[in-house]
């Protein structure tokens, strides 16, 4: 690990401790050249399995970019997007597996995005869940109304995220998302 201050190639670990309830290790390092200290975090790589069968590392930036498209022209600030991506990562990691299907990442985005901005949520959901008619929008809007005002900054739960807080008339969300093509 190169020293971020002087670029020296070697550093010494001075302290290691668990972080994020054991999901990561945080190490305090000291540069053997300039003596400055810095911290590294080691955590398992979370792989996302795309529909094409290819896996790629989970990327918060990618979540932000995807959601930012749906937020164009909406009053959503970049900090809120970064926070959303963080929540998505927490939700996906909480599943406890090292590899998750890309649909699951999309599902984890829907809940927090709905709280953030309903218009952006509808845009994202229409692409992600492959809305094919005005009726799909109507059903989703009826659902939003039934759910009432956004609960605000609630703690994300797997239930809230996967279900999106709504009951899609008993329709299994997986069946719909599975039918969609492309990434
Ligand atoms: Zn150094």
PDB file of C-alpha atoms and ligand atoms in Angstrom:
ATOM      1  CA  UNK A   1       0.000   0.000   0.000  1.00  0.00           C
ATOM      2  CA  UNK A   2       1.620   3.237  -1.156  1.00  0.00           C
ATOM      3  CA  UNK A   3       1.832   6.142   1.251  1.00  0.00           C
ATOM      4  CA  UNK A   4      -0.770   8.706   0.137  1.00  0.00           C
ATOM      5  CA  UNK A   5       1.516  11.534   1.287  1.00  0.00           C
ATOM      6  CA  UNK A   6       4.914  10.706  -0.212  1.00  0.00           C
ATOM      7  CA  UNK A   7       4.079   7.732  -2.475  1.00  0.00           C
ATOM      8  CA  UNK A   8       6.618   5.560  -0.696  1.00  0.00           C
ATOM      9  CA  UNK A   9       5.868   1.915  -1.515  1.00  0.00           C
ATOM     10  CA  UNK A  10       6.026   0.528   1.997  1.00  0.00           C
ATOM     11  CA  UNK A  11       4.044   1.056   5.177  1.00  0.00           C
ATOM     12  CA  UNK A  12       3.706  -0.644   8.517  1.00  0.00           C
ATOM     13  CA  UNK A  13       0.453  -1.632  10.215  1.00  0.00           C
ATOM     14  CA  UNK A  14       0.266  -0.045  13.667  1.00  0.00           C
ATOM     15  CA  UNK A  15      -3.288  -1.022  14.561  1.00  0.00           C
ATOM     16  CA  UNK A  16      -6.052  -3.278  13.198  1.00  0.00           C
ATOM     17  CA  UNK A  17      -9.631  -3.339  14.304  1.00  0.00           C
ATOM     18  CA  UNK A  18     -12.982  -4.577  13.163  1.00  0.00           C
ATOM     19  CA  UNK A  19     -15.326  -2.100  11.564  1.00  0.00           C
ATOM     20  CA  UNK A  20     -18.949  -2.247  10.474  1.00  0.00           C
ATOM     21  CA  UNK A  21     -19.728  -5.024  12.938  1.00  0.00           C
ATOM     22  CA  UNK A  22     -17.035  -7.296  11.636  1.00  0.00           C
ATOM     23  CA  UNK A  23     -17.765  -6.785   7.946  1.00  0.00           C
ATOM     24  CA  UNK A  24     -14.541  -4.885   7.445  1.00  0.00           C
ATOM     25  CA  UNK A  25     -11.105  -4.440   8.968  1.00  0.00           C
ATOM     26  CA  UNK A  26      -9.722  -0.979   9.500  1.00  0.00           C
ATOM     27  CA  UNK A  27      -5.941  -0.692   9.651  1.00  0.00           C
ATOM     28  CA  UNK A  28      -3.918   2.222  10.855  1.00  0.00           C
ATOM     29  CA  UNK A  29      -0.657   2.374   8.920  1.00  0.00           C
ATOM     30  CA  UNK A  30       2.518   4.316   9.290  1.00  0.00           C
ATOM     31  CA  UNK A  31       4.736   5.217   6.338  1.00  0.00           C
ATOM     32  CA  UNK A  32       8.242   3.835   6.771  1.00  0.00           C
ATOM     33  CA  UNK A  33       9.650   6.794   4.863  1.00  0.00           C
ATOM     34  CA  UNK A  34       7.863   9.993   5.954  1.00  0.00           C
ATOM     35  CA  UNK A  35       6.306   8.579   9.123  1.00  0.00           C
ATOM     36  CA  UNK A  36       2.839   9.936   8.395  1.00  0.00           C
ATOM     37  CA  UNK A  37      -0.159   7.815   9.300  1.00  0.00           C
ATOM     38  CA  UNK A  38      -3.145   6.812   7.241  1.00  0.00           C
ATOM     39  CA  UNK A  39      -6.028   4.357   7.468  1.00  0.00           C
ATOM     40  CA  UNK A  40      -7.067   1.606   5.114  1.00  0.00           C
ATOM     41  CA  UNK A  41     -10.256  -0.412   5.143  1.00  0.00           C
ATOM     42  CA  UNK A  42     -10.353  -3.973   3.970  1.00  0.00           C
ATOM     43  CA  UNK A  43     -13.685  -5.557   3.114  1.00  0.00           C
ATOM     44  CA  UNK A  44     -14.876  -8.419   0.929  1.00  0.00           C
ATOM     45  CA  UNK A  45     -15.501  -7.465  -2.667  1.00  0.00           C
ATOM     46  CA  UNK A  46     -19.214  -7.425  -3.373  1.00  0.00           C
ATOM     47  CA  UNK A  47     -19.838  -8.783  -6.838  1.00  0.00           C
ATOM     48  CA  UNK A  48     -22.860  -7.923  -8.919  1.00  0.00           C
ATOM     49  CA  UNK A  49     -24.053 -10.584 -11.323  1.00  0.00           C
ATOM     50  CA  UNK A  50     -25.437  -9.000 -14.447  1.00  0.00           C
ATOM     51  CA  UNK A  51     -28.116 -10.534 -16.604  1.00  0.00           C
ATOM     52  CA  UNK A  52     -25.493 -11.219 -19.235  1.00  0.00           C
ATOM     53  CA  UNK A  53     -23.822 -13.557 -16.735  1.00  0.00           C
ATOM     54  CA  UNK A  54     -20.862 -11.232 -16.274  1.00  0.00           C
ATOM     55  CA  UNK A  55     -19.951 -10.152 -12.757  1.00  0.00           C
ATOM     56  CA  UNK A  56     -18.505  -6.795 -11.810  1.00  0.00           C
ATOM     57  CA  UNK A  57     -17.646  -5.225  -8.466  1.00  0.00           C
ATOM     58  CA  UNK A  58     -20.470  -3.319  -6.806  1.00  0.00           C
ATOM     59  CA  UNK A  59     -19.950   0.391  -7.377  1.00  0.00           C
ATOM     60  CA  UNK A  60     -21.643   3.173  -5.445  1.00  0.00           C
ATOM     61  CA  UNK A  61     -20.672   5.561  -8.228  1.00  0.00           C
ATOM     62  CA  UNK A  62     -22.587   3.455 -10.659  1.00  0.00           C
ATOM     63  CA  UNK A  63     -25.663   3.556  -8.430  1.00  0.00           C
ATOM     64  CA  UNK A  64     -25.315   7.342  -8.202  1.00  0.00           C
ATOM     65  CA  UNK A  65     -25.009   7.683 -11.978  1.00  0.00           C
ATOM     66  CA  UNK A  66     -28.023   5.489 -12.599  1.00  0.00           C
ATOM     67  CA  UNK A  67     -30.172   7.331 -10.094  1.00  0.00           C
ATOM     68  CA  UNK A  68     -28.895  10.767 -11.179  1.00  0.00           C
ATOM     69  CA  UNK A  69     -30.330  10.139 -14.635  1.00  0.00           C
ATOM     70  CA  UNK A  70     -33.762   9.617 -13.110  1.00  0.00           C
ATOM     71  CA  UNK A  71     -33.295  12.764 -11.009  1.00  0.00           C
ATOM     72  CA  UNK A  72     -32.574  15.149 -13.894  1.00  0.00           C
ATOM     73  CA  UNK A  73     -34.355  18.442 -13.311  1.00  0.00           C
ATOM     74  CA  UNK A  74     -35.452  17.353  -9.851  1.00  0.00           C
ATOM     75  CA  UNK A  75     -34.471  19.134  -6.631  1.00  0.00           C
ATOM     76  CA  UNK A  76     -32.226  16.337  -5.412  1.00  0.00           C
ATOM     77  CA  UNK A  77     -28.787  17.275  -4.162  1.00  0.00           C
ATOM     78  CA  UNK A  78     -25.640  15.229  -4.760  1.00  0.00           C
ATOM     79  CA  UNK A  79     -25.225  14.525  -1.057  1.00  0.00           C
ATOM     80  CA  UNK A  80     -28.606  12.856  -0.971  1.00  0.00           C
ATOM     81  CA  UNK A  81     -27.593  10.690  -3.925  1.00  0.00           C
ATOM     82  CA  UNK A  82     -24.356   9.697  -2.218  1.00  0.00           C
ATOM     83  CA  UNK A  83     -26.321   8.832   0.903  1.00  0.00           C
ATOM     84  CA  UNK A  84     -28.772   6.791  -1.134  1.00  0.00           C
ATOM     85  CA  UNK A  85     -25.931   4.830  -2.726  1.00  0.00           C
ATOM     86  CA  UNK A  86     -24.537   4.170   0.727  1.00  0.00           C
ATOM     87  CA  UNK A  87     -27.891   2.835   1.904  1.00  0.00           C
ATOM     88  CA  UNK A  88     -28.166   0.656  -1.177  1.00  0.00           C
ATOM     89  CA  UNK A  89     -24.749  -0.824  -0.486  1.00  0.00           C
ATOM     90  CA  UNK A  90     -25.650  -1.482   3.154  1.00  0.00           C
ATOM     91  CA  UNK A  91     -28.881  -3.171   2.149  1.00  0.00           C
ATOM     92  CA  UNK A  92     -27.222  -5.341  -0.452  1.00  0.00           C
ATOM     93  CA  UNK A  93     -24.335  -6.278   1.836  1.00  0.00           C
ATOM     94  CA  UNK A  94     -26.763  -7.059   4.641  1.00  0.00           C
ATOM     95  CA  UNK A  95     -27.970  -9.951   2.501  1.00  0.00           C
ATOM     96  CA  UNK A  96     -24.753 -11.624   3.544  1.00  0.00           C
ATOM     97  CA  UNK A  97     -23.762 -13.030   0.174  1.00  0.00           C
ATOM     98  CA  UNK A  98     -20.635 -12.170  -1.780  1.00  0.00           C
ATOM     99  CA  UNK A  99     -22.455 -12.056  -5.080  1.00  0.00           C
ATOM    100  CA  UNK A 100     -25.836 -10.467  -5.783  1.00  0.00           C
ATOM    101  CA  UNK A 101     -27.896 -10.316  -8.962  1.00  0.00           C
ATOM    102  CA  UNK A 102     -28.140  -6.850 -10.516  1.00  0.00           C
ATOM    103  CA  UNK A 103     -31.934  -6.965 -10.087  1.00  0.00           C
ATOM    104  CA  UNK A 104     -31.391  -7.024  -6.336  1.00  0.00           C
ATOM    105  CA  UNK A 105     -29.353  -3.834  -6.535  1.00  0.00           C
ATOM    106  CA  UNK A 106     -32.176  -2.221  -8.507  1.00  0.00           C
ATOM    107  CA  UNK A 107     -34.715  -3.375  -5.936  1.00  0.00           C
ATOM    108  CA  UNK A 108     -32.587  -1.909  -3.156  1.00  0.00           C
ATOM    109  CA  UNK A 109     -32.591   1.442  -4.982  1.00  0.00           C
ATOM    110  CA  UNK A 110     -36.384   1.672  -5.303  1.00  0.00           C
ATOM    111  CA  UNK A 111     -37.205   2.083  -1.594  1.00  0.00           C
ATOM    112  CA  UNK A 112     -34.796   4.929  -0.747  1.00  0.00           C
ATOM    113  CA  UNK A 113     -35.434   6.650  -4.081  1.00  0.00           C
ATOM    114  CA  UNK A 114     -39.149   6.669  -3.383  1.00  0.00           C
ATOM    115  CA  UNK A 115     -38.464   8.482  -0.119  1.00  0.00           C
ATOM    116  CA  UNK A 116     -36.148  10.922  -1.871  1.00  0.00           C
ATOM    117  CA  UNK A 117     -38.223  12.015  -4.847  1.00  0.00           C
ATOM    118  CA  UNK A 118     -41.416  10.431  -6.125  1.00  0.00           C
ATOM    119  CA  UNK A 119     -41.023  11.678  -9.684  1.00  0.00           C
ATOM    120  CA  UNK A 120     -37.492  10.315  -9.929  1.00  0.00           C
ATOM    121  CA  UNK A 121     -38.758   7.108  -8.384  1.00  0.00           C
ATOM    122  CA  UNK A 122     -41.455   6.739 -11.044  1.00  0.00           C
ATOM    123  CA  UNK A 123     -38.917   7.361 -13.800  1.00  0.00           C
ATOM    124  CA  UNK A 124     -36.502   4.845 -12.376  1.00  0.00           C
ATOM    125  CA  UNK A 125     -39.186   2.269 -11.677  1.00  0.00           C
ATOM    126  CA  UNK A 126     -40.624   2.643 -15.176  1.00  0.00           C
ATOM    127  CA  UNK A 127     -37.312   1.666 -16.711  1.00  0.00           C
ATOM    128  CA  UNK A 128     -36.218  -0.757 -14.079  1.00  0.00           C
ATOM    129  CA  UNK A 129     -39.493  -2.622 -13.851  1.00  0.00           C
ATOM    130  CA  UNK A 130     -40.227  -2.248 -17.514  1.00  0.00           C
ATOM    131  CA  UNK A 131     -43.503  -0.334 -17.378  1.00  0.00           C
ATOM    132  CA  UNK A 132     -45.182  -0.938 -20.692  1.00  0.00           C
ATOM    133  CA  UNK A 133     -48.343   1.124 -20.436  1.00  0.00           C
ATOM    134  CA  UNK A 134     -49.978   4.119 -18.806  1.00  0.00           C
ATOM    135  CA  UNK A 135     -51.808   1.599 -16.638  1.00  0.00           C
ATOM    136  CA  UNK A 136     -48.496   0.580 -15.090  1.00  0.00           C
ATOM    137  CA  UNK A 137     -47.866   4.196 -14.109  1.00  0.00           C
ATOM    138  CA  UNK A 138     -51.410   4.556 -12.797  1.00  0.00           C
ATOM    139  CA  UNK A 139     -51.023   1.474 -10.660  1.00  0.00           C
ATOM    140  CA  UNK A 140     -47.719   2.717  -9.293  1.00  0.00           C
ATOM    141  CA  UNK A 141     -49.092   6.189  -8.581  1.00  0.00           C
ATOM    142  CA  UNK A 142     -52.122   4.698  -6.834  1.00  0.00           C
ATOM    143  CA  UNK A 143     -49.659   2.723  -4.793  1.00  0.00           C
ATOM    144  CA  UNK A 144     -47.659   5.831  -3.896  1.00  0.00           C
ATOM    145  CA  UNK A 145     -50.854   7.584  -2.816  1.00  0.00           C
ATOM    146  CA  UNK A 146     -51.947   4.606  -0.740  1.00  0.00           C
ATOM    147  CA  UNK A 147     -48.564   4.600   0.981  1.00  0.00           C
ATOM    148  CA  UNK A 148     -49.078   8.213   1.985  1.00  0.00           C
ATOM    149  CA  UNK A 149     -46.349  10.789   2.378  1.00  0.00           C
ATOM    150  CA  UNK A 150     -42.792   9.539   2.231  1.00  0.00           C
ATOM    151  CA  UNK A 151     -41.696   8.399   5.675  1.00  0.00           C
ATOM    152  CA  UNK A 152     -38.582  10.545   5.446  1.00  0.00           C
ATOM    153  CA  UNK A 153     -35.213   9.345   6.593  1.00  0.00           C
ATOM    154  CA  UNK A 154     -36.195   5.994   7.948  1.00  0.00           C
ATOM    155  CA  UNK A 155     -33.766   3.205   8.603  1.00  0.00           C
ATOM    156  CA  UNK A 156     -33.721   0.947   5.567  1.00  0.00           C
ATOM    157  CA  UNK A 157     -35.001  -2.534   6.161  1.00  0.00           C
ATOM    158  CA  UNK A 158     -34.886  -5.419   3.700  1.00  0.00           C
ATOM    159  CA  UNK A 159     -38.689  -5.536   3.800  1.00  0.00           C
ATOM    160  CA  UNK A 160     -39.169  -1.872   3.085  1.00  0.00           C
ATOM    161  CA  UNK A 161     -36.725  -1.976   0.242  1.00  0.00           C
ATOM    162  CA  UNK A 162     -37.787  -5.170  -1.449  1.00  0.00           C
ATOM    163  CA  UNK A 163     -41.485  -4.474  -1.124  1.00  0.00           C
ATOM    164  CA  UNK A 164     -41.046  -0.795  -1.898  1.00  0.00           C
ATOM    165  CA  UNK A 165     -43.563  -0.259   0.895  1.00  0.00           C
ATOM    166  CA  UNK A 166     -46.386  -1.256  -1.387  1.00  0.00           C
ATOM    167  CA  UNK A 167     -48.365  -4.265  -2.355  1.00  0.00           C
ATOM    168  CA  UNK A 168     -48.359  -4.658  -6.088  1.00  0.00           C
ATOM    169  CA  UNK A 169     -51.616  -6.529  -6.136  1.00  0.00           C
ATOM    170  CA  UNK A 170     -49.879  -9.736  -5.223  1.00  0.00           C
ATOM    171  CA  UNK A 171     -47.682  -9.557  -8.247  1.00  0.00           C
ATOM    172  CA  UNK A 172     -44.260 -11.045  -7.644  1.00  0.00           C
ATOM    173  CA  UNK A 173     -41.803  -8.265  -8.384  1.00  0.00           C
ATOM    174  CA  UNK A 174     -39.187 -10.819  -9.419  1.00  0.00           C
ATOM    175  CA  UNK A 175     -41.342 -12.064 -12.256  1.00  0.00           C
ATOM    176  CA  UNK A 176     -41.572  -8.597 -13.721  1.00  0.00           C
ATOM    177  CA  UNK A 177     -37.960  -7.654 -13.290  1.00  0.00           C
ATOM    178  CA  UNK A 178     -36.854 -11.021 -14.602  1.00  0.00           C
ATOM    179  CA  UNK A 179     -38.714 -10.434 -17.817  1.00  0.00           C
ATOM    180  CA  UNK A 180     -36.898  -7.263 -18.640  1.00  0.00           C
ATOM    181  CA  UNK A 181     -34.026  -7.263 -21.048  1.00  0.00           C
ATOM    182  CA  UNK A 182     -30.734  -5.476 -21.019  1.00  0.00           C
ATOM    183  CA  UNK A 183     -28.921  -3.740 -18.212  1.00  0.00           C
TER     184      UNK A 183
HETATM  185 ZN1  LIG B   1       5.128   8.624   3.321  1.00  0.00          ZN
END
